[in-house]
Amino acid sequence: MAAKNKEKLKFSAETGKVLQLMIHSLYTNRDIFLRELISNASDACDKLRYEALTNPDLAKDSSDFAVTIIADKDKRTLTVSDNGIGMNREELIENLGTIAKSGTQEFLGRLTGDGTKDTSLIGQFGVGFYSSFMAADKVTVVSTRAGSDESWQWESDGTGEFSVAPAEKSPRGTAITLHLKSGEDQYLDTFRLRHIVTTYSDHISFPIKVGSAEGEPEAVNTASAVWMRSKADVTPEQYKEFYHHVAHAPDEPWLVLHNKAEGKLEYMALLFIPSQKPFDLFHPDRKRRVKLYVRRVFITEENAELVPAYMRFLRGVVDSEDLPLNISRETLQHNPMMTKIRDALVKKVLAELKKKTESDEEGYRIFWANFGAVLKEGLCEAATPREQILEVCRFYSTHGTGTTSLDAYISRMKPEQEHIYYLTGDRLDALRGSPQLEGFAAKGIEVLLLADHVDDFWVSVVTQYKGRNFKSVTRADINLGEKKSETKTKPDDNITALAGRMKEILGDHVKDVRATSKLTSSAVCLAVDEGAMDVRLERFLVEQKQIAAASAKILEINSDHPIIRSLVTRLSNTEIPLSVSSPVNGENKEKAPPLARGFRGESSSNDIEDAVWLLFDQARIALGETIADPAAFTRRLQRFVEKGLTI
Ligand code: ADP
Ligand code: MG
């Protein structure tokens, strides 16, 4: 019968590459194929147990789930079987051959050529099944989907093709038979097999039985859910193995949070924070990866309510005693119990992070580098414990090269300083050189430097921390106190006149031109009014086409700066009145009658205009904006350079 309807199919291109690698390149730590097959078998049992909640008939032949491993020395085969959900013909084809999984490409991209490292990536990217080809030169899968009376056989030697054919009716579930490569007899040794199972799969909550072709196989694991055990009964090694299993991750967990909630809300939580950044952390779907169980029955992994998106770095299991077992994945979203569990978990995690900030500074630094940008997303959402999140946030600042907490920032604030100052931007090094910081540096006032994308958003939502307001240094109303120019007898009329002239020249391109105390070595910078939209947020919205165009900014000028002073002098020497009619960057002034241009030492209105436009464009560049008319900018700059060189 097997020969009838036998179909040959090609592996997807990416799967083909993965297989080649398994067969030809990965030799180290081949034992892990067993971990992957057991992990799949355990998932299959979980899936059936869940489906049987609403359709008990599916598991009617047996609800004692188990994974069985049989080594047959005569045939030189190793078979891993389970009585889980099973696969029908289409599922065999898709899951084990043709479907292009998002992880496969990623996996191939991450390969380093270092066998040990590459092997550790296998489970992470959902290519676990193919690891059986590290030890086998042929793999046969026979599967019967729960509830179906057909069995199907999948077979391949891993080189380009696989076959699918109907098979003799077999019991529910999946049996995967590895025809071992020569030299791989170690996997026929039951003693060795038991050892591997205890090392890698002791945490599996279904019995794993190991045996040979003759005699009854025996269970080797404790088969109790790790998260239900008391902390004292779980070794760090077992936590780690369980983490590898639930998280599909090769690294060590940085934080293990094992906790039992009793009282109104009863649940067990075993959560982990990875020590390395998972590859899909910033994928647009922002998947959460904490598994929900109800009284030991696996319900779902993809549940938006269990942990918030800004804690999507969490891995692990939450097992509720209160939720109804027959709950469907869809109605879970609206269950008030879920919200309560989530709020409790969030509080717990933040409290634990707070402790870590003190007990493990170096570890926390790495955690923050990996996941800080994710956690900060929580600041943007409504109804989150903002103050607790801010407490564990770390920011770069003008104080030193490392990061600081807000509490440490506050402790360094000047007596007369009211606000927590910050500057947002794309890159830390660019921020450090920003002209906006000059006045603050001169006064010894620390400024937070925010270079994560998410920073642009939370700063527009979060107004204060522990009674101190956050204030961007790009705001126009910042007064850094007395400056030399202001101690002069009276306000400088000349500066006011220059500001007026500059506003005339720049027209609608600026909202206003004003003197500022923020600058020391730069002549100008751009700012926005209090209450106006943050510069970078606005730029983002323009890019996203959510708003049509950026608003005009305020050009702030440094009245002490030599360029500004000489503009003042030139302006007072210029008799020729300016006719300001220029629509485009004043560039049509070029066609105006030649004025006193070229006579150095004499004032020229064109020189002033050129200088004003150059200053404005330079301020835009410093803010990371593009200049409106690059050609005009280049011509002006060239004229100035020419003059400078021909003195
Ligand atoms: P992953 O487990 O990360 O999805 P694998 O390569 O290990 O990737 O497995 C691919 C898919 O094949 C699984 O997602 C599952 O749908 C299916 N599969 C593998 N083994 C079994 C099994 N024993 N029973 C049922 N389905 C299985
Ligand atoms: Mg798997």
XYZ file of C-alpha atoms and ligand atoms in Angstrom:
675
model
C 0.000 0.000 0.000
C 2.857 2.365 0.834
C 4.047 2.369 -2.741
C 0.666 3.515 -3.981
C 0.222 7.278 -4.241
C 3.773 7.884 -3.237
C 4.622 11.483 -4.038
C 8.001 13.068 -4.299
C 8.327 16.695 -3.280
C 11.160 19.188 -3.121
C 12.232 20.908 0.034
C 11.898 24.679 0.012
C 15.188 26.311 -0.974
C 15.941 27.514 2.530
C 15.085 24.192 4.138
C 17.409 22.543 1.630
C 20.239 24.752 2.814
C 19.503 24.003 6.461
C 19.583 20.293 5.696
C 22.878 20.514 3.853
C 24.314 22.185 6.867
C 22.991 19.511 9.241
C 24.445 16.797 7.082
C 27.785 18.308 6.185
C 28.805 20.994 8.633
C 27.462 20.505 12.112
C 29.300 17.815 14.029
C 29.571 19.209 17.505
C 27.073 18.360 20.195
C 24.864 16.199 18.015
C 22.967 15.033 21.120
C 20.738 18.040 20.808
C 18.710 16.412 18.020
C 17.152 14.280 20.746
C 16.241 17.359 22.754
C 14.585 18.858 19.662
C 12.587 15.730 18.858
C 11.443 15.385 22.464
C 10.529 19.042 22.539
C 8.385 18.632 19.405
C 6.766 15.511 20.846
C 5.950 17.339 24.056
C 4.475 20.271 22.096
C 2.346 17.781 20.153
C 0.971 16.329 23.423
C 0.269 19.836 24.718
C -1.596 20.689 21.544
C -3.799 17.624 21.694
C -4.571 18.123 25.358
C -5.745 21.627 24.519
C -7.860 20.578 21.550
C -9.380 17.774 23.613
C -10.747 20.325 26.062
C -13.390 21.262 23.534
C -13.400 17.975 21.616
C -12.772 15.124 24.097
C -13.225 12.507 21.374
C -9.852 13.422 19.931
C -8.005 11.875 22.885
C -10.454 9.085 23.589
C -8.114 6.155 22.894
C -5.718 7.374 25.550
C -5.244 10.496 27.619
C -2.013 9.250 29.148
C 0.394 11.269 27.110
C 3.943 10.028 26.772
C 7.062 10.199 24.651
C 8.763 6.895 23.898
C 12.308 6.395 22.658
C 13.249 2.989 21.311
C 16.716 1.954 20.137
C 16.751 -1.013 17.775
C 20.276 -2.403 17.544
C 19.526 -4.854 14.752
C 17.939 -2.344 12.456
C 20.257 0.418 13.666
C 17.319 2.746 14.164
C 16.249 5.131 16.872
C 12.546 5.945 17.085
C 11.024 8.833 18.999
C 7.260 8.553 19.192
C 4.466 10.413 20.879
C 0.694 10.088 21.182
C 0.094 13.788 20.642
C -1.777 15.696 17.973
C -0.116 14.044 14.951
C 0.050 15.415 11.435
C -2.099 14.784 8.380
C -0.691 14.693 4.870
C -0.753 18.452 4.338
C 0.794 19.130 7.720
C 3.603 16.670 7.079
C 4.347 18.383 3.790
C 4.195 21.897 5.135
C 5.767 21.473 8.556
C 8.552 19.157 7.480
C 9.516 20.474 4.117
C 7.940 23.214 2.157
C 6.761 25.977 4.403
C 9.141 28.926 4.401
C 9.403 29.740 8.062
C 10.403 33.228 8.983
C 13.078 31.804 11.259
C 14.847 29.731 8.623
C 16.279 32.646 6.706
C 17.231 34.297 9.963
C 18.954 31.089 11.080
C 21.004 30.903 7.898
C 21.948 34.541 8.324
C 23.204 34.000 11.844
C 25.542 31.143 11.087
C 29.069 31.794 12.173
C 30.906 28.744 10.931
C 31.698 27.894 14.541
C 30.018 24.515 15.031
C 29.246 24.907 18.715
C 27.658 28.300 18.276
C 25.740 27.294 15.182
C 24.369 24.165 16.804
C 23.039 26.210 19.684
C 20.953 28.230 17.228
C 18.961 25.248 15.997
C 16.045 25.260 18.426
C 15.821 29.015 18.466
C 14.841 29.368 14.843
C 12.391 26.520 14.475
C 14.619 24.198 12.496
C 14.732 21.590 15.284
C 13.305 18.688 13.355
C 16.036 18.866 10.732
C 18.702 18.346 13.374
C 17.830 14.625 13.184
C 19.940 14.597 10.001
C 23.015 15.268 12.085
C 22.863 11.641 13.225
C 20.757 9.949 10.555
C 21.191 9.394 6.841
C 17.502 8.664 6.434
C 14.516 9.759 8.500
C 11.059 8.200 8.356
C 8.061 9.862 9.963
C 4.775 8.051 10.371
C 1.943 10.141 11.682
C -1.757 9.898 12.433
C -3.639 13.082 13.145
C -5.890 12.814 16.212
C -9.447 12.153 15.055
C -8.361 10.889 11.631
C -8.300 7.285 10.445
C -5.551 7.835 7.910
C -1.857 7.469 8.542
C 0.850 9.026 6.422
C 4.510 8.412 5.949
C 7.111 11.053 5.258
C 10.619 10.010 4.299
C 13.834 11.661 3.220
C 17.577 11.263 3.090
C 17.878 15.011 3.471
C 19.182 15.690 -0.007
C 16.756 17.931 -1.829
C 13.650 15.727 -1.829
C 11.221 13.988 0.461
C 8.396 11.586 -0.206
C 4.921 11.368 1.229
C 2.751 8.257 0.990
C -0.224 6.683 2.744
C 0.815 4.250 5.475
C -0.667 1.338 7.402
C -2.958 2.696 10.085
C -0.820 3.455 13.122
C -1.814 4.668 16.594
C -2.524 8.368 17.117
C 0.503 10.645 17.105
C 3.871 10.670 15.441
C 6.770 8.225 15.270
C 10.063 9.553 13.963
C 12.591 6.922 13.001
C 16.235 7.809 12.510
C 18.259 5.410 10.366
C 21.554 6.126 12.047
C 24.661 7.033 10.112
C 27.511 4.605 10.462
C 29.597 5.537 13.453
C 26.574 6.801 15.401
C 26.028 3.632 17.427
C 26.193 5.673 20.614
C 22.499 6.454 20.052
C 21.676 2.766 20.248
C 22.995 2.545 23.780
C 20.049 2.940 26.168
C 22.326 3.951 29.012
C 23.649 6.808 26.908
C 20.132 7.732 25.787
C 18.901 7.904 29.372
C 21.794 10.153 30.191
C 20.960 12.546 27.338
C 17.304 12.644 28.292
C 18.077 13.483 31.909
C 20.488 16.183 30.849
C 18.278 17.921 28.333
C 14.695 16.963 28.933
C 14.133 16.298 32.609
C 11.768 19.264 32.833
C 9.310 17.870 30.264
C 6.005 17.384 32.021
C 5.099 14.192 30.164
C 6.796 10.877 30.916
C 9.702 10.114 28.611
C 10.328 6.392 28.315
C 13.530 4.866 27.015
C 13.986 1.247 25.934
C 15.339 -1.218 23.405
C 13.502 -3.335 20.820
C 13.000 -6.019 23.462
C 11.306 -5.366 26.796
C 9.265 -2.515 28.220
C 10.634 1.007 28.024
C 11.030 2.818 31.336
C 10.296 6.401 32.287
C 13.457 8.390 32.946
C 12.251 11.853 33.890
C 10.276 13.125 36.862
C 7.533 14.258 34.458
C 6.270 16.911 36.825
C 5.916 20.457 35.603
C 9.028 22.344 36.718
C 7.052 25.454 37.580
C 4.875 23.522 40.059
C 7.850 22.369 42.079
C 9.051 24.419 44.979
C 12.098 26.577 44.396
C 14.184 24.431 46.709
C 13.573 21.404 44.501
C 14.828 22.944 41.289
C 18.535 23.237 40.605
C 19.984 26.129 38.569
C 20.868 23.558 35.927
C 17.222 22.449 35.691
C 16.014 26.036 35.459
C 18.448 26.562 32.642
C 17.338 23.487 30.713
C 13.705 24.451 31.135
C 14.522 27.939 29.937
C 16.165 26.507 26.826
C 13.023 24.484 26.238
C 10.356 27.176 26.721
C 12.341 30.011 25.232
C 13.907 28.048 22.368
C 16.989 29.985 23.322
C 20.602 28.909 23.574
C 21.799 31.428 26.178
C 21.711 31.453 29.959
C 18.720 33.092 31.600
C 19.845 36.345 33.225
C 16.963 36.449 35.633
C 14.817 33.613 36.950
C 11.586 34.591 38.612
C 9.761 31.666 40.155
C 6.808 32.702 42.160
C 3.559 31.456 43.531
C 0.586 33.758 43.966
C -2.014 32.791 46.500
C -5.190 34.365 47.781
C -7.633 36.091 45.461
C -5.573 35.153 42.463
C -3.879 31.798 42.337
C -1.198 31.059 39.854
C 2.367 29.868 39.456
C 4.758 31.902 37.382
C 8.159 30.798 36.174
C 9.562 33.644 34.140
C 12.958 34.263 32.611
C 14.776 37.218 31.171
C 17.317 36.114 28.546
C 20.891 37.301 28.746
C 20.960 37.792 24.985
C 18.660 39.680 22.691
C 16.222 37.402 20.809
C 16.358 37.937 17.053
C 12.748 38.974 16.639
C 12.559 41.482 19.468
C 11.745 44.328 17.133
C 9.639 42.493 14.594
C 6.468 44.491 13.970
C 4.169 41.859 15.492
C 5.849 42.320 18.895
C 5.081 38.713 19.880
C 4.787 37.839 23.544
C 6.377 34.537 24.517
C 4.983 33.583 27.895
C 2.979 30.373 27.800
C -0.343 30.203 29.542
C -1.366 26.994 31.276
C -4.554 26.389 33.207
C -4.117 23.723 35.887
C -1.175 22.156 34.009
C -2.938 22.194 30.636
C -1.192 24.265 28.002
C -3.586 26.847 26.556
C -1.648 29.252 24.422
C 1.629 30.964 23.815
C 0.355 33.882 21.857
C -1.763 35.792 24.225
C -1.557 39.522 24.220
C -3.047 39.890 27.668
C -0.669 37.863 29.784
C 2.306 40.178 29.565
C 2.344 43.622 27.989
C 4.232 44.208 24.742
C 6.829 46.259 26.557
C 7.778 43.122 28.499
C 7.985 40.900 25.453
C 11.520 39.932 26.448
C 9.999 37.688 29.131
C 9.993 33.960 28.551
C 8.396 31.209 30.584
C 5.136 29.889 31.914
C 2.179 31.117 33.889
C -0.149 28.428 35.216
C -3.480 29.647 36.549
C -5.656 27.807 39.052
C -8.661 30.085 38.547
C -9.264 30.390 34.824
C -11.856 28.008 33.417
C -10.281 25.083 31.578
C -12.649 25.306 28.663
C -11.662 28.873 27.971
C -11.051 29.520 24.306
C -8.017 31.419 23.137
C -10.259 34.106 21.705
C -12.289 34.851 24.822
C -9.152 34.946 26.958
C -8.467 38.440 25.708
C -11.509 39.765 27.473
C -11.223 37.861 30.701
C -10.791 40.248 33.667
C -8.741 37.602 35.468
C -6.112 37.912 32.757
C -5.792 41.627 33.345
C -5.288 41.001 37.051
C -2.615 38.394 36.453
C -0.850 40.700 34.009
C -0.871 43.638 36.394
C 0.504 41.447 39.167
C 3.248 40.078 36.896
C 4.249 43.545 35.729
C 4.595 44.734 39.312
C 6.578 41.666 40.241
C 8.957 41.974 37.303
C 9.566 45.681 37.928
C 10.234 45.031 41.609
C 12.682 42.298 40.665
C 14.422 44.576 38.176
C 14.701 47.239 40.862
C 16.472 44.729 43.100
C 18.791 43.778 40.267
C 19.803 47.403 39.707
C 21.464 47.169 43.096
C 22.517 43.538 43.373
C 23.895 43.055 39.853
C 24.969 46.347 38.327
C 26.948 44.841 35.473
C 24.196 42.357 34.626
C 21.674 45.145 34.743
C 23.761 47.209 32.361
C 23.641 44.380 29.836
C 19.936 43.834 30.443
C 19.366 47.515 29.768
C 21.438 47.502 26.605
C 19.382 44.521 25.352
C 15.903 45.419 26.471
C 15.840 49.008 27.727
C 14.355 50.292 24.492
C 11.561 47.737 24.804
C 10.795 48.513 28.426
C 10.635 52.214 27.634
C 7.715 51.491 25.295
C 5.760 51.011 28.510
C 6.177 54.697 29.250
C 4.127 55.561 26.184
C 1.171 53.367 27.048
C -1.762 54.445 29.123
C -2.300 52.819 32.524
C 1.217 51.568 33.099
C 3.142 52.024 36.343
C 5.243 54.803 34.857
C 7.034 55.825 37.980
C 8.213 52.240 38.605
C 9.362 51.918 35.032
C 11.210 55.227 35.228
C 12.866 54.049 38.429
C 14.620 51.235 36.593
C 15.333 53.193 33.413
C 18.906 54.051 32.535
C 19.946 56.945 30.307
C 23.107 58.270 28.798
C 23.842 61.803 29.881
C 26.451 64.520 29.705
C 27.700 63.226 33.052
C 30.371 60.681 32.163
C 30.264 58.100 29.396
C 28.004 55.498 30.978
C 24.322 55.504 31.849
C 22.599 56.987 34.853
C 19.372 56.439 36.743
C 16.963 59.328 37.150
C 17.475 59.248 40.901
C 21.210 59.696 40.433
C 20.542 62.515 37.967
C 18.302 64.262 40.488
C 20.940 63.910 43.189
C 23.355 65.804 40.922
C 20.929 68.615 40.037
C 22.061 72.175 40.753
C 20.297 73.860 43.685
C 18.562 76.325 41.367
C 17.777 73.682 38.717
C 14.099 72.882 38.413
C 13.860 70.493 35.512
C 15.277 67.239 34.236
C 16.806 68.290 30.917
C 17.103 66.006 27.925
C 18.027 66.045 24.281
C 16.797 63.452 21.790
C 18.573 62.449 18.596
C 19.573 59.573 16.354
C 23.055 58.900 17.575
C 24.708 59.326 20.911
C 27.926 60.776 19.499
C 26.012 63.355 17.472
C 24.029 64.316 20.550
C 27.201 64.839 22.541
C 28.351 67.443 20.022
C 25.071 69.334 19.812
C 25.280 73.131 20.133
C 22.141 73.020 22.259
C 24.237 71.626 25.101
C 26.846 74.370 25.234
C 25.164 76.608 27.783
C 24.293 73.636 29.949
C 27.866 72.434 29.887
C 29.128 75.902 30.800
C 26.800 75.950 33.793
C 27.568 72.359 34.757
C 23.954 71.311 34.254
C 23.560 67.659 33.279
C 21.462 66.759 30.228
C 20.080 63.300 29.425
C 21.006 62.123 25.938
C 18.221 60.040 24.433
C 19.078 58.225 21.233
C 16.548 55.371 21.117
C 13.711 55.642 18.648
C 11.144 55.184 21.408
C 12.529 58.168 23.325
C 10.869 60.564 20.902
C 7.530 59.159 21.944
C 7.684 58.780 25.667
C 9.075 62.271 26.225
C 5.917 63.655 24.689
C 3.744 61.593 27.037
C 5.600 61.512 30.337
C 5.732 64.926 31.932
C 7.477 64.346 35.228
C 9.356 62.039 37.582
C 9.191 62.438 41.341
C 7.913 65.986 41.014
C 10.508 67.129 38.452
C 9.397 68.023 34.963
C 11.156 66.688 31.914
C 12.231 69.491 29.640
C 13.866 69.314 26.234
C 16.865 71.587 25.797
C 15.407 72.476 22.406
C 12.717 74.506 24.134
C 12.985 78.233 23.519
C 12.050 79.433 26.960
C 15.044 78.002 28.746
C 16.861 80.644 30.704
C 20.163 79.488 32.042
C 20.539 82.607 34.178
C 22.757 85.604 33.870
C 25.134 85.969 31.024
C 27.761 88.584 30.376
C 25.655 90.389 27.814
C 22.732 90.644 30.151
C 24.777 92.210 32.906
C 25.456 95.071 30.577
C 23.593 98.245 31.339
C 20.546 97.663 29.175
C 19.110 95.155 26.711
C 21.033 95.287 23.490
C 18.973 97.239 20.949
C 21.369 96.173 18.252
C 20.617 92.519 18.904
C 16.909 93.213 18.802
C 17.391 95.010 15.490
C 19.459 92.160 14.076
C 16.875 89.610 15.222
C 14.207 91.650 13.475
C 16.247 91.823 10.270
C 16.967 88.097 10.391
C 13.286 87.345 10.784
C 12.617 89.558 7.765
C 15.182 87.722 5.687
C 14.104 84.223 6.684
C 10.410 84.992 6.444
C 8.097 82.044 7.079
C 11.016 79.688 7.443
C 11.293 80.673 11.087
C 8.685 81.337 13.684
C 10.816 83.916 15.410
C 14.415 84.961 16.003
C 15.469 85.530 19.617
C 18.580 85.878 21.738
C 19.371 82.921 24.008
C 21.613 82.142 26.932
C 21.873 78.486 25.880
C 24.818 78.900 23.537
C 28.470 79.565 24.172
C 30.607 78.575 21.193
C 27.887 78.241 18.547
C 26.250 81.278 16.970
C 22.763 79.881 16.511
C 20.472 76.967 17.189
C 16.857 76.045 16.557
C 14.262 75.693 19.270
C 10.548 75.168 19.720
C 8.114 76.843 22.069
C 6.932 75.166 25.228
C 3.801 73.282 24.289
C 4.832 72.864 20.657
C 5.442 69.368 19.359
C 8.865 67.894 19.998
C 11.153 68.362 16.984
C 11.924 64.698 16.450
C 8.402 63.491 17.030
C 7.250 66.012 14.459
C 9.851 64.819 11.968
C 8.762 61.226 12.505
C 5.125 62.152 11.879
C 6.094 63.987 8.696
C 8.009 60.907 7.530
C 4.984 58.755 8.296
C 2.857 61.281 6.377
C 0.708 61.759 9.453
C 1.192 65.501 9.258
C 1.879 67.486 6.103
C 4.962 69.478 7.018
C 7.125 70.441 9.951
C 6.277 73.714 11.625
C 8.641 76.682 11.535
C 11.115 76.751 14.432
C 12.526 79.545 16.521
C 16.056 80.582 15.569
C 17.972 81.341 18.739
C 21.061 83.524 18.488
C 24.068 83.874 20.731
C 24.550 87.612 21.193
C 28.136 87.128 22.398
C 29.237 85.209 19.358
C 31.736 86.976 17.022
C 29.616 86.219 13.943
C 26.522 87.709 15.551
C 28.530 90.729 16.772
C 29.950 91.388 13.330
C 26.495 91.018 11.805
C 25.340 93.685 14.227
C 28.173 95.966 13.127
C 27.550 95.340 9.464
C 23.868 95.860 9.819
C 24.343 99.254 11.456
C 26.734 100.221 8.616
C 24.383 99.170 5.883
C 22.456 102.056 4.506
C 20.783 100.212 1.698
C 17.299 99.143 2.755
C 16.373 95.555 2.142
C 13.443 94.769 0.010
C 12.294 91.484 1.357
C 10.155 89.823 -1.190
C 11.955 86.582 -1.674
C 9.716 83.559 -1.695
C 12.394 80.898 -2.047
C 15.174 81.207 0.465
C 15.893 84.768 -0.667
C 17.820 83.292 -3.534
C 16.299 85.639 -6.109
C 18.250 88.408 -4.428
C 20.974 87.200 -6.725
C 19.176 88.963 -9.533
C 18.768 92.205 -7.617
C 20.954 95.123 -8.715
C 24.548 94.584 -7.654
C 25.105 96.189 -4.321
C 28.340 96.763 -2.531
C 29.192 93.097 -2.777
C 32.875 92.374 -3.037
C 34.064 95.402 -1.129
C 35.384 93.774 1.924
C 35.146 95.841 5.053
C 32.060 97.532 3.716
C 28.665 96.324 4.605
C 26.601 94.605 2.030
C 23.025 93.566 2.453
C 23.669 90.534 0.270
C 26.493 89.476 2.545
C 24.200 89.783 5.500
C 21.501 87.807 3.795
C 23.939 85.103 2.774
C 25.283 84.913 6.297
C 21.822 84.739 7.823
C 20.776 81.943 5.480
C 23.979 80.065 6.117
C 23.501 80.350 9.867
C 19.935 79.147 9.560
C 20.883 76.177 7.390
C 23.709 75.334 9.719
C 21.279 75.307 12.659
C 19.061 72.956 10.701
C 21.963 70.628 10.012
C 22.955 70.627 13.680
C 19.412 69.554 14.530
C 19.584 66.736 11.987
C 17.131 68.432 9.624
C 17.649 68.603 5.902
C 18.196 71.996 4.339
C 15.387 73.289 2.200
C 17.474 74.408 -0.781
C 20.825 72.582 -0.906
C 21.845 74.289 -4.187
C 21.396 77.751 -2.726
C 23.208 76.682 0.415
C 26.154 75.449 -1.629
C 26.379 78.654 -3.664
C 26.350 80.801 -0.553
C 28.904 78.702 1.205
C 31.133 78.796 -1.846
C 30.958 82.585 -2.010
C 31.958 82.822 1.614
C 34.809 80.379 1.284
C 36.053 82.230 -1.795
C 36.039 85.517 0.042
C 37.729 83.984 3.031
C 40.521 82.599 0.863
C 41.075 85.687 -1.237
C 41.693 88.064 1.666
P 9.494 24.256 15.711
O 9.293 23.167 16.707
O 10.284 25.367 16.241
O 8.214 24.712 15.051
P 10.683 22.124 14.218
O 11.573 22.064 13.023
O 11.195 21.475 15.446
O 10.360 23.645 14.496
O 9.290 21.493 13.859
C 8.566 21.951 12.751
C 7.085 21.683 12.879
O 6.772 20.320 12.612
C 6.501 21.920 14.249
O 6.156 23.270 14.423
C 5.257 21.031 14.222
O 4.179 21.705 13.589
C 5.685 19.881 13.360
N 6.094 18.730 14.175
C 7.360 18.347 14.413
N 7.380 17.255 15.212
C 6.091 16.956 15.481
C 5.438 15.943 16.257
N 6.132 15.016 16.923
N 4.080 15.938 16.289
C 3.379 16.879 15.614
N 3.918 17.852 14.884
C 5.276 17.902 14.812
Mg 10.829 22.120 17.477
